[in-house]
Coordinates of C-alpha atoms and ligand atoms in Angstrom, one line a residue:
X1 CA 27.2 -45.7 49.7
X2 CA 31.1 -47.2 49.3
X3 CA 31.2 -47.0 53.3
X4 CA 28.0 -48.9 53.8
X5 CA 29.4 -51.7 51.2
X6 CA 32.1 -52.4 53.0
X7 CA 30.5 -52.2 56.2
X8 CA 28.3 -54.9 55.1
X9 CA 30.4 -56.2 53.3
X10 CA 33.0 -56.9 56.9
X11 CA 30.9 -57.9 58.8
X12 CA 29.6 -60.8 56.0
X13 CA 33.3 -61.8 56.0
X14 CA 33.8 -61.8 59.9
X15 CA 30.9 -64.2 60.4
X16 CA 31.9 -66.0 57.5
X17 CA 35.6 -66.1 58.9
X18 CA 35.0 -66.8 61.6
X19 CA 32.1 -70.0 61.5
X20 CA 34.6 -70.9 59.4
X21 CA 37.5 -71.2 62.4
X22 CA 34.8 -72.4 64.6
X23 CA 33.9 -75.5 62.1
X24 CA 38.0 -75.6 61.6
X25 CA 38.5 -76.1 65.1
X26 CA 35.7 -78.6 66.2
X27 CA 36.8 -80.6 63.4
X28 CA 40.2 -81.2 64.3
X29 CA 39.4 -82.5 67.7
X30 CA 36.8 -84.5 66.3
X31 CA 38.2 -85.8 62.8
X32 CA 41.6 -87.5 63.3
X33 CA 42.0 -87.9 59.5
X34 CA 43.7 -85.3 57.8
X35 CA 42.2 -85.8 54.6
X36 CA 38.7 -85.8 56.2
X37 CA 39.5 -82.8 57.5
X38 CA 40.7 -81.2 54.3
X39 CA 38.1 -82.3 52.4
X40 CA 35.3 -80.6 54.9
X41 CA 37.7 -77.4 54.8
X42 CA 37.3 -77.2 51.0
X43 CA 33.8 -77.7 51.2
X44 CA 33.2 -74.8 53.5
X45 CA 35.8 -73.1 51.5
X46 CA 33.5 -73.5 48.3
X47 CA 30.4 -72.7 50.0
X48 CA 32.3 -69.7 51.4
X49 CA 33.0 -68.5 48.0
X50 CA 29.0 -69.4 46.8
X51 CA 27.7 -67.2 49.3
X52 CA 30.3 -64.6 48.6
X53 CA 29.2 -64.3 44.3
X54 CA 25.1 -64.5 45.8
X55 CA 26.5 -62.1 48.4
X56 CA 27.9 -59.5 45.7
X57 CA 24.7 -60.4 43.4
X58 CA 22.8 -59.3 45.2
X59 CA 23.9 -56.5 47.2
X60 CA 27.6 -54.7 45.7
X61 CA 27.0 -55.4 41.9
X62 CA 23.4 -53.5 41.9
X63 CA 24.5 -50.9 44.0
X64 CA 27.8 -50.0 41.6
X65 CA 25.2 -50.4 38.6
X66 CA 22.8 -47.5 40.4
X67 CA 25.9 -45.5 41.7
X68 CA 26.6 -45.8 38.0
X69 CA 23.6 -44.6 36.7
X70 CA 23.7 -41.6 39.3
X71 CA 27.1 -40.5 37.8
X72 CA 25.7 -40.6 34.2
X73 CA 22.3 -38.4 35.3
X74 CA 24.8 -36.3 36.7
X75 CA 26.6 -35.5 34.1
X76 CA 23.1 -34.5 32.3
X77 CA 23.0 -38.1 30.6
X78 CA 19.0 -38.5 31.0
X79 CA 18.1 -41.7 29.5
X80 CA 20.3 -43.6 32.0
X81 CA 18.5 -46.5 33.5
X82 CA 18.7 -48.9 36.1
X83 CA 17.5 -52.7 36.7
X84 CA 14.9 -52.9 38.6
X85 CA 14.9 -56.6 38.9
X86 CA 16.4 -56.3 42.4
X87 CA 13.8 -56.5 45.1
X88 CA 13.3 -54.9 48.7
X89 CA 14.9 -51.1 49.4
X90 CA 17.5 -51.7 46.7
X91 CA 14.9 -52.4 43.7
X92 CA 12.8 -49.4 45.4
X93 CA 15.7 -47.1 45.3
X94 CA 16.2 -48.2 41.9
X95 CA 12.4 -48.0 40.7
X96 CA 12.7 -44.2 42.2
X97 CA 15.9 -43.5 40.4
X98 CA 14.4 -45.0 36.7
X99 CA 11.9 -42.4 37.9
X100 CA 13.7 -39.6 38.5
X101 CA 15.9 -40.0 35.1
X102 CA 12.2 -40.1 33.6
X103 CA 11.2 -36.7 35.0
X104 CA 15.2 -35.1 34.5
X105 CA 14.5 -36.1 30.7
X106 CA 11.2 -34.3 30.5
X107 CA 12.3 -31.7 31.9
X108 CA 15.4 -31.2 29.5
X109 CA 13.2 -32.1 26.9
X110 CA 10.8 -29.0 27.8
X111 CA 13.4 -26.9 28.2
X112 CA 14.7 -27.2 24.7
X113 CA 11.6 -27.0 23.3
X114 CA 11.0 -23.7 25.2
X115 CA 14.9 -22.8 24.0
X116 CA 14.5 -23.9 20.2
X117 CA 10.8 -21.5 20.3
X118 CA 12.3 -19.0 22.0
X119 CA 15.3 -18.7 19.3
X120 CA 13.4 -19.4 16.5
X121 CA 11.3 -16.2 17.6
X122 CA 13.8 -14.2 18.7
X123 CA 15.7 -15.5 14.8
X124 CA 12.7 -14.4 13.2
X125 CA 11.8 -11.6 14.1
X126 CA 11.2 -8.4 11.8
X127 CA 13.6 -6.3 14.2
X128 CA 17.3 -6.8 15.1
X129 CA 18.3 -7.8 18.4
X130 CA 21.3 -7.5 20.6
X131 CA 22.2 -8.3 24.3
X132 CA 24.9 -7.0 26.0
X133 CA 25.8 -7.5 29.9
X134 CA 26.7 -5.1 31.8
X135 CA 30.5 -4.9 31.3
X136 CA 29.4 -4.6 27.6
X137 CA 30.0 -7.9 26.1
X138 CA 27.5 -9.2 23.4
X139 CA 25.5 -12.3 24.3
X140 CA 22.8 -12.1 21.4
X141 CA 22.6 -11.1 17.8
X142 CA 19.6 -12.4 16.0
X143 CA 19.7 -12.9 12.3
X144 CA 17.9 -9.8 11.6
X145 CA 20.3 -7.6 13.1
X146 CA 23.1 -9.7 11.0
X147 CA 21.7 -9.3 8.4
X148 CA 21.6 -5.1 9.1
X149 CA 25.3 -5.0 9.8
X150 CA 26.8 -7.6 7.7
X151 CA 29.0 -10.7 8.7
X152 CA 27.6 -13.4 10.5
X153 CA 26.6 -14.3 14.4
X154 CA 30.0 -15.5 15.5
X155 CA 31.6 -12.0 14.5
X156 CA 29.1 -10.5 17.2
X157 CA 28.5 -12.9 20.1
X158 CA 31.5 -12.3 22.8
X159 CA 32.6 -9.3 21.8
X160 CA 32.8 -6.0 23.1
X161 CA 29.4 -4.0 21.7
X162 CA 32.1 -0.8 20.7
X163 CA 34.8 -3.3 18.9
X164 CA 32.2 -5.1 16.2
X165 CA 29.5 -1.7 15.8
X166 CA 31.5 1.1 14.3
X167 CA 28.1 3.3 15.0
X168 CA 28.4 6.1 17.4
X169 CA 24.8 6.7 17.5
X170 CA 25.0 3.4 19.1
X171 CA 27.2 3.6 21.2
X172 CA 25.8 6.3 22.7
X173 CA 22.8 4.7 23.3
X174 CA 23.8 1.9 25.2
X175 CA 26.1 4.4 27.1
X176 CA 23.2 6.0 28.2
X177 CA 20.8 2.8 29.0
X178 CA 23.2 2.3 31.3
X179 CA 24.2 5.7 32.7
X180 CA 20.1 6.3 33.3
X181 CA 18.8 3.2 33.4
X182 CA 16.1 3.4 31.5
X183 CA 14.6 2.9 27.6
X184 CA 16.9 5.1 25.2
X185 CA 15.3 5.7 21.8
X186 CA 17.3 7.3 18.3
X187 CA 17.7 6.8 14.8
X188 CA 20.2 6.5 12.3
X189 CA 21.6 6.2 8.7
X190 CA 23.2 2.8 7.6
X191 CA 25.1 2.8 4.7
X192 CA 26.0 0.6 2.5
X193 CA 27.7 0.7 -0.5
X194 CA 24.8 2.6 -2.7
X195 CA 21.8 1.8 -0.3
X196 CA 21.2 3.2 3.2
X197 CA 19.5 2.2 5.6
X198 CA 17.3 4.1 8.0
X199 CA 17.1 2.5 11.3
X200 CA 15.7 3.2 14.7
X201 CA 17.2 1.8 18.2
X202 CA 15.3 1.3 21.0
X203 CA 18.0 0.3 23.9
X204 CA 16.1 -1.1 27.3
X205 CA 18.4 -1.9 31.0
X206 CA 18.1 -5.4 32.2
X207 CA 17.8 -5.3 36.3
X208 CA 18.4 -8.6 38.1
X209 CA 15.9 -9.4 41.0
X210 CA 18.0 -7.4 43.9
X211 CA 17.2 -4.6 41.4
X212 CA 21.1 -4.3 39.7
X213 CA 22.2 -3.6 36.1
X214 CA 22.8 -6.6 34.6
X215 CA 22.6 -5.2 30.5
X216 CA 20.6 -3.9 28.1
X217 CA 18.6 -5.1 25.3
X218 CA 18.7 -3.2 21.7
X219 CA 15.8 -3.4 19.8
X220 CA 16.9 -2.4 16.0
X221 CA 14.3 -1.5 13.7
X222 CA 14.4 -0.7 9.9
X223 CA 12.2 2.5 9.2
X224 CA 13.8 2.8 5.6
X225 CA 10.0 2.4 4.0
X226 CA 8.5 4.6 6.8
X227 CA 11.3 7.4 6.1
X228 CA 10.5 7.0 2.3
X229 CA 6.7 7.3 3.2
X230 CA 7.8 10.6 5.4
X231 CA 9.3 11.8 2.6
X232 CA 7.2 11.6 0.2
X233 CA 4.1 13.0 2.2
X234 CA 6.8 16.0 2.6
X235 CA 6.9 16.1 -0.8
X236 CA 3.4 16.2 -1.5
X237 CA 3.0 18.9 0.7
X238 CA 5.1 21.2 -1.1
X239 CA 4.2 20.4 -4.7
X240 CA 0.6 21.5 -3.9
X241 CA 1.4 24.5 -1.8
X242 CA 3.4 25.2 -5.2
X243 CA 0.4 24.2 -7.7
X244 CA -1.5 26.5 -5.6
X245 CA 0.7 29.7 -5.0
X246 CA 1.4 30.0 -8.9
X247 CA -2.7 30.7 -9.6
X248 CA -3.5 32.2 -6.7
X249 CA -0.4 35.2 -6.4
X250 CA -1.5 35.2 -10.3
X251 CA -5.3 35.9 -9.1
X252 CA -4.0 38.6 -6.1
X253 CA -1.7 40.5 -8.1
X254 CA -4.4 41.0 -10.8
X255 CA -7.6 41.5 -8.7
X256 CA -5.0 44.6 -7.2
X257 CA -3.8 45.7 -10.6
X258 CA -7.3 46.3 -11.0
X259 CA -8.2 48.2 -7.4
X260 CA -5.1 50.6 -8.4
X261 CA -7.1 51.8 -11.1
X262 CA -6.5 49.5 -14.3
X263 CA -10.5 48.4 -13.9
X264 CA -11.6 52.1 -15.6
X265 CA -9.7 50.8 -18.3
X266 CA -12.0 48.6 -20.2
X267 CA -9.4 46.9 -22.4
X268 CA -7.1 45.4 -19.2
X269 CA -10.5 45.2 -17.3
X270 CA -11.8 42.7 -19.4
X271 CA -8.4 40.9 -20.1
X272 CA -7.7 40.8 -16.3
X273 CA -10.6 39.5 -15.5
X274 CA -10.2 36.9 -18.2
X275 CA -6.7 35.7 -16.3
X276 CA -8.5 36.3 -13.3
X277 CA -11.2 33.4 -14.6
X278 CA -8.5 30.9 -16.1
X279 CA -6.8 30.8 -13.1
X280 CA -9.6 30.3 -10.5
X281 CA -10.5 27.7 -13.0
X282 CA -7.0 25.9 -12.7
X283 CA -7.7 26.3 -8.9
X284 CA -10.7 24.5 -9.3
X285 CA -9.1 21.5 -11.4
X286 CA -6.3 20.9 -8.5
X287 CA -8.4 20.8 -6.1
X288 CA -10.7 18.6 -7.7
X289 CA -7.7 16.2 -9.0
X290 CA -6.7 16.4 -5.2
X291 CA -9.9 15.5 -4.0
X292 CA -10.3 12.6 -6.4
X293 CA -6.4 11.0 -5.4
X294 CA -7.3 11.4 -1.9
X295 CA -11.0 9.6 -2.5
X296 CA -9.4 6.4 -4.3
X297 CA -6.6 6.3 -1.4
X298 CA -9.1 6.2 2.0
X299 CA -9.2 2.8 3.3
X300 CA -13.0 3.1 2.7
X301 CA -13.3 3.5 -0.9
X302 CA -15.2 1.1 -2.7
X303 CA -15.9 0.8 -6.9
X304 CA -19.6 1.7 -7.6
X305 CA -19.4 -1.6 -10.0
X306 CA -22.0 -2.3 -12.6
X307 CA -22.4 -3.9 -16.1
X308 CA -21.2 -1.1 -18.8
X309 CA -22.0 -0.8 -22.1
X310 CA -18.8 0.4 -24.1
X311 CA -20.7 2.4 -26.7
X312 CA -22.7 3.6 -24.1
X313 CA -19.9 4.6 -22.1
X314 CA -18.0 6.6 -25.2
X315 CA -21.5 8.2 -26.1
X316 CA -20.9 9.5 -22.4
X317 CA -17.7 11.4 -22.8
X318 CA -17.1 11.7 -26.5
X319 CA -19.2 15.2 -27.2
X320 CA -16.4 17.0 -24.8
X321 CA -13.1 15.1 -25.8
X322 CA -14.7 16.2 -29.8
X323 CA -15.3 19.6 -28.7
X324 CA -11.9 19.8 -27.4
X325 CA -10.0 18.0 -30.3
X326 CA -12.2 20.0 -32.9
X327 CA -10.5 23.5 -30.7
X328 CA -6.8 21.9 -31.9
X329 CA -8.0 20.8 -35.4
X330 CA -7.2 17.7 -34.1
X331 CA -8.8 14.3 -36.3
X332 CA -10.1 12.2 -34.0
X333 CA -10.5 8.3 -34.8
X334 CA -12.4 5.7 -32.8
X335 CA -12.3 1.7 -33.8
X336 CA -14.3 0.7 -31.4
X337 CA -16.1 -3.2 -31.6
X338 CA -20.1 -3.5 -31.3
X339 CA -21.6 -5.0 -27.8
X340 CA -19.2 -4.9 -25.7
X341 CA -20.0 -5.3 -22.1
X342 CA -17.9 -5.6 -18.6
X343 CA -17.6 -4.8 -15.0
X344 CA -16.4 -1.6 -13.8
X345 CA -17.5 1.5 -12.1
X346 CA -18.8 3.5 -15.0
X347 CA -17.7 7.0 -13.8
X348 CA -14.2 6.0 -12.8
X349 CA -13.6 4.3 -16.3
X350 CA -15.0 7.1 -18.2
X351 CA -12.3 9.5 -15.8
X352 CA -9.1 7.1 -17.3
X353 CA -10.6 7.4 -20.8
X354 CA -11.0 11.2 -20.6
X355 CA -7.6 12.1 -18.8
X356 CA -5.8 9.8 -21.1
X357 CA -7.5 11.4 -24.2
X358 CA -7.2 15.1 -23.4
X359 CA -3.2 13.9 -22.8
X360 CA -3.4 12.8 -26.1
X361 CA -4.6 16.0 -27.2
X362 CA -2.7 18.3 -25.1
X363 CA 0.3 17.0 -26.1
X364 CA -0.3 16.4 -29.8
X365 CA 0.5 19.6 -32.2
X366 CA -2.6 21.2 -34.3
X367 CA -3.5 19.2 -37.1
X368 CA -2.7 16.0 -35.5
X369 CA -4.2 12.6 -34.9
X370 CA -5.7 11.3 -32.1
X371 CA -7.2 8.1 -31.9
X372 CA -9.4 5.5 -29.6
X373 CA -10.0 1.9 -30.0
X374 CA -11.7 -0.5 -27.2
X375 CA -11.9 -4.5 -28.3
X376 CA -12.2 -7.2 -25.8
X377 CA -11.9 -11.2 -25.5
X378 CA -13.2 -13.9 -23.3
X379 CA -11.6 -12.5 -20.5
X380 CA -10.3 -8.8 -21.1
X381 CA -11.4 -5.4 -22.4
X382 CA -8.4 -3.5 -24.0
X383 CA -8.9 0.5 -24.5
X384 CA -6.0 2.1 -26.5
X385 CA -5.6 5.7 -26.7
X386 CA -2.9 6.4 -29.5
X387 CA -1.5 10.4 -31.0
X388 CA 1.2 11.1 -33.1
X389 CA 2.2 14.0 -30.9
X390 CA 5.4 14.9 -29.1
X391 CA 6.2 11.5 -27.3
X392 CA 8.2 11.4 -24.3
X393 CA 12.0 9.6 -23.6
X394 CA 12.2 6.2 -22.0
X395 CA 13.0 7.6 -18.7
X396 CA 10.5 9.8 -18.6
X397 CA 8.0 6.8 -18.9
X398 CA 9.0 5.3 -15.7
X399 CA 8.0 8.4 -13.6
X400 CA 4.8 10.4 -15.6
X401 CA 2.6 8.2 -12.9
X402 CA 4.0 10.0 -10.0
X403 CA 2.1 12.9 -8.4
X404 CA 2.7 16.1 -10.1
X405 CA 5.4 14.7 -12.5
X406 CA 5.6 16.9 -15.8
X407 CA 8.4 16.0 -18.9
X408 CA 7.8 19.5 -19.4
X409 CA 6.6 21.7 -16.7
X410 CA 5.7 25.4 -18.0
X411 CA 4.2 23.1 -21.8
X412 CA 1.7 21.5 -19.2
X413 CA 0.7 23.9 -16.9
X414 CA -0.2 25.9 -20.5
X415 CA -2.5 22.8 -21.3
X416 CA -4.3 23.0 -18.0
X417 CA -2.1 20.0 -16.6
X418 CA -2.2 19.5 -12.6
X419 CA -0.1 16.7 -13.1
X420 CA -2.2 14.4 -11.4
X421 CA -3.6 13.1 -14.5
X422 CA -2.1 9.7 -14.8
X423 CA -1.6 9.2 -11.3
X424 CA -5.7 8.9 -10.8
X425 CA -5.6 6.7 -14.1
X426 CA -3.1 4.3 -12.5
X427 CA -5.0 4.5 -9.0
X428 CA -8.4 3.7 -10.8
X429 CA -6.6 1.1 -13.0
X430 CA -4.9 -0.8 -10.1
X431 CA -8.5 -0.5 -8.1
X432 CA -10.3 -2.4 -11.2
X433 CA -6.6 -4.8 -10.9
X434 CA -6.3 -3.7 -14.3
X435 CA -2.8 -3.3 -15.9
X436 CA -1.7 0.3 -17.7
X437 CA 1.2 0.3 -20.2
X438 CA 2.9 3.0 -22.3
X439 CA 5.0 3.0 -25.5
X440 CA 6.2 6.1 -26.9
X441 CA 8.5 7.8 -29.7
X442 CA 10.2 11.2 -29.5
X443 CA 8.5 13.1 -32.0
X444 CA 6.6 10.1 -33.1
X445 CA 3.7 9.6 -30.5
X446 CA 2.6 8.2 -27.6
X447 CA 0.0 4.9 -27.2
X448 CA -1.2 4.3 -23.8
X449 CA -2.9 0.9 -23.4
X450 CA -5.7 -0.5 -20.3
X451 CA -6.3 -3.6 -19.7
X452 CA -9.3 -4.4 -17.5
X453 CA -11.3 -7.5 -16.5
X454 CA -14.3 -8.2 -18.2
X455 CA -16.0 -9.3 -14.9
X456 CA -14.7 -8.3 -11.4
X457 CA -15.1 -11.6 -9.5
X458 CA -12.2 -14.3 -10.3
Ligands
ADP1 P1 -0.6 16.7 -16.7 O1 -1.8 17.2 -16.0 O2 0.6 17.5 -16.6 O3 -0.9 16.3 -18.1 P2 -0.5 13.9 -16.2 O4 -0.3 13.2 -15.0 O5 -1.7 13.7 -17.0 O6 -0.3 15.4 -15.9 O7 0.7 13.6 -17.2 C1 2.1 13.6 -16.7 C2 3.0 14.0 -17.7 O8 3.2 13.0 -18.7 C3 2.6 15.2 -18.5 O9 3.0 16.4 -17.9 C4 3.3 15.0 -19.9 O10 4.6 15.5 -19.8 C5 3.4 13.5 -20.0 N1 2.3 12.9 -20.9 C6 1.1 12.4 -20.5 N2 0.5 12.0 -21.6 C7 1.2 12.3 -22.7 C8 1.1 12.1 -24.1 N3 0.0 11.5 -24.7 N4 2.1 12.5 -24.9 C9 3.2 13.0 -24.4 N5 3.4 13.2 -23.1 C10 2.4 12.9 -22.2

């Protein structure tokens, strides 16, 4: 553009020149008079100089102000802009380079949109991320992963993946991603301090389109809940193979004792037999309690809800929970108010009330008390089962709601306990989204108290 500005721009000042000379010339053979002469010299000299300014008006000054304007998009400055005053080519060139600085500032304004999403999604999300190129430098850490390993971004980004991850089970994986070339999985343990961490790594290559290694992507997840889960399903497992080997090697060994021979004798007959009985029956319990925990827990249970009537629903229960008290010489007390009515499913409420109560009596001592109220308000019916038996310690509260928990193991499994008791209670409870809460006294007693809503829509 400079070489056709001065091309122009020459040949302008040629003419000019030289019409100039030409008028120079002709006057001095045809004026005589110097200051004639001068004077018609300076004119032309000022017109010269007029048509120099229109001359760089109109042609130099807008093509520095686009040249201008071409340097600033360049250096990524979109919102440059040219006059477009001018008319003819120039003003068209400039009209098409307003344009183009239009489109270049879409465009970046697109693409940082696109960037900020992308970020915020790959910020955000539930799994730690890390990109490392193929000589093993890290390009990525989202804040998840950070926030799994501690320190911030900076400490990652642009260093070598083996120099800021002190895991081997790491390193090995991205070893491997890139020794195969394809999706290495494995987990680990994270520790920190008193928590760990259990987390799994998925490590992916990253091909460029000729088909090279250019990285890998790590894909960190945290399975900590998922391990617990595991863990406790394995746990499950072997407390009821254990509930169920006690009864039934207890049924086997009998029911042979009495093949051998022991069943002519009429005494051990009948006393085997009677084992034989108790235990089947404690088979049948457990597998009932089972049954019920594993009812409340599929996704497709649903409360058989209806109106209850309180004293219709202690009526219900209250012959065997006597029966049973009256066995222990166990008082039994009930302060329960008149015309009471709520929403609930009748059986399941009548289950809470009976487990809690034959607690109260299993683990009260003979002679003891054992007693019931149920009162209610606008909003609330509260059902309190009290005794004044054994009690438990305060850290034997927190876990009696866990599957197959016992303060005492050999004292409950003399009562008939599975264990499962008060885990159905809190099941049904939190079902009904009632609230359960338990105070108790070594020695002193034990009050459990439900709270449930008087009706089941809010
Ligand atoms: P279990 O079938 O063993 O009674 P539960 O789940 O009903 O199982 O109760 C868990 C444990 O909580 C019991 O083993 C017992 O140690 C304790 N517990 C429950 N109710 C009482 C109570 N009223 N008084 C003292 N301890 C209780």
């Amino acid at each position: 553009m400079k070489k056709l500005l001065s091309r122009e721009m020459l040949k302008y000042v040629f003419t000019i020149t030289i019409t100039m000379l030409a008028i120079g010339l002709i006057l001095s053979a045809v004026v005589s008079d110097k200051i004639v002469l001068i004077a018609v010299l300076s004119i032309a000299y000022v017109i010269f100089m007029l048509m120099l300014l229109y001359f760089y008006d109109r042609h130099v000054k807008p093509i520095s102000n686009a040249t201008k304007v071409v340097d600033q998009l360049v250096k990524g400055n979109y919102q440059a802009r040219v006059e477009t005053s001018t008319s003819g080519k120039l003003g068209e060139l400039n009209k098409k380079l307003n344009l183009l600085g239009r489109n270049l500032s879409e465009l970046s304004i697109q693409e940082r949109m696109q960037a900020e999403q992308l970020s915020t999604v790959i910020d955000n999300n539930e799994s730690g991320l890390l990109l490392i190129d193929e000589k093993g430098y890290i390009h990525l850490a989202n804040r998840k992963l950070v926030q799994m390993f501690g320190k911030t971004a900076k400490d990652y980004v642009g260093f070598l993946y083996y120099d800021v991850l002190s895991y081997e089970k790491m390193h090995k994986i991205v070893q491997e991603v890139f020794l195969y070339e394809k999706n290495i999985k494995g987990s680990f343990k994270l520790k920190d301090g008193t928590t760990s961490m259990y987390l799994e790594v998925v490590g992916a290559p990253i091909f460029n389109d000729k088909g090279f290694l250019k990285g890998a992507v790590l894909v960190i997840y945290d399975i900590t809940e998922l391990k617990k889960l595991e863990v406790m399903r394995k746990d499950f497992v072997a407390n009821v193979s254990h509930e169920l080997k006690t009864p039934i090697t207890s049924i086997r060994g009998f029911a042979e004792t009495l093949l051998e021979g022991s069943m002519h004798n009429e005494d051990e007959l009948e006393s085997f037999l009677r084992i034989i009985y108790e235990e089947s029956k404690r088979l049948q319990v457990l597998t009932e309690d089972l049954l019920t925990l594993a009812k409340l827990e599929e996704d497709s249970f649903e409360l058989d809800t209806s109106m209850i009537d309180v004293s219709e629903l202690v009526d219900n229960f209250l012959p065997i929970i006597s029966q049973k008290a009256q066995l222990k010489d166990i008082t039994l007390q009930l302060d329960i108010e008149e015309h009471i009515t709520f929403e609930a499913d009748f059986s399941k409420v009548k289950q809470i009330l009976i487990n809690l109560l034959e607690n109260a009596i299993n683990y009260t001592a003979e002679g003891g008390t054992v007693s019931l109220s149920i009162h209610s308000d606008d909003d609330k019916v509260y059902f309190k089962v009290s005794d004044n038996g054994i009690g438990m310690k305060e850290k034997e509260i927190e876990r009696i709601f866990e599957r197959f928990y016992r303060v005492d193991q050999d004292r409950s499994r003399n009562t008939g306990g599975t264990g499962l008791g008060l885990a159905i209670v809190k099941h049904i409870v939190e079902t009904h989204e009632g609230t359960i809460h338990v105070q108790s006294d070594i020695g002193k007693g034990t009050t459990f108290i439900v709270e449930l809503q008087r009706s089941m829509e809010e």
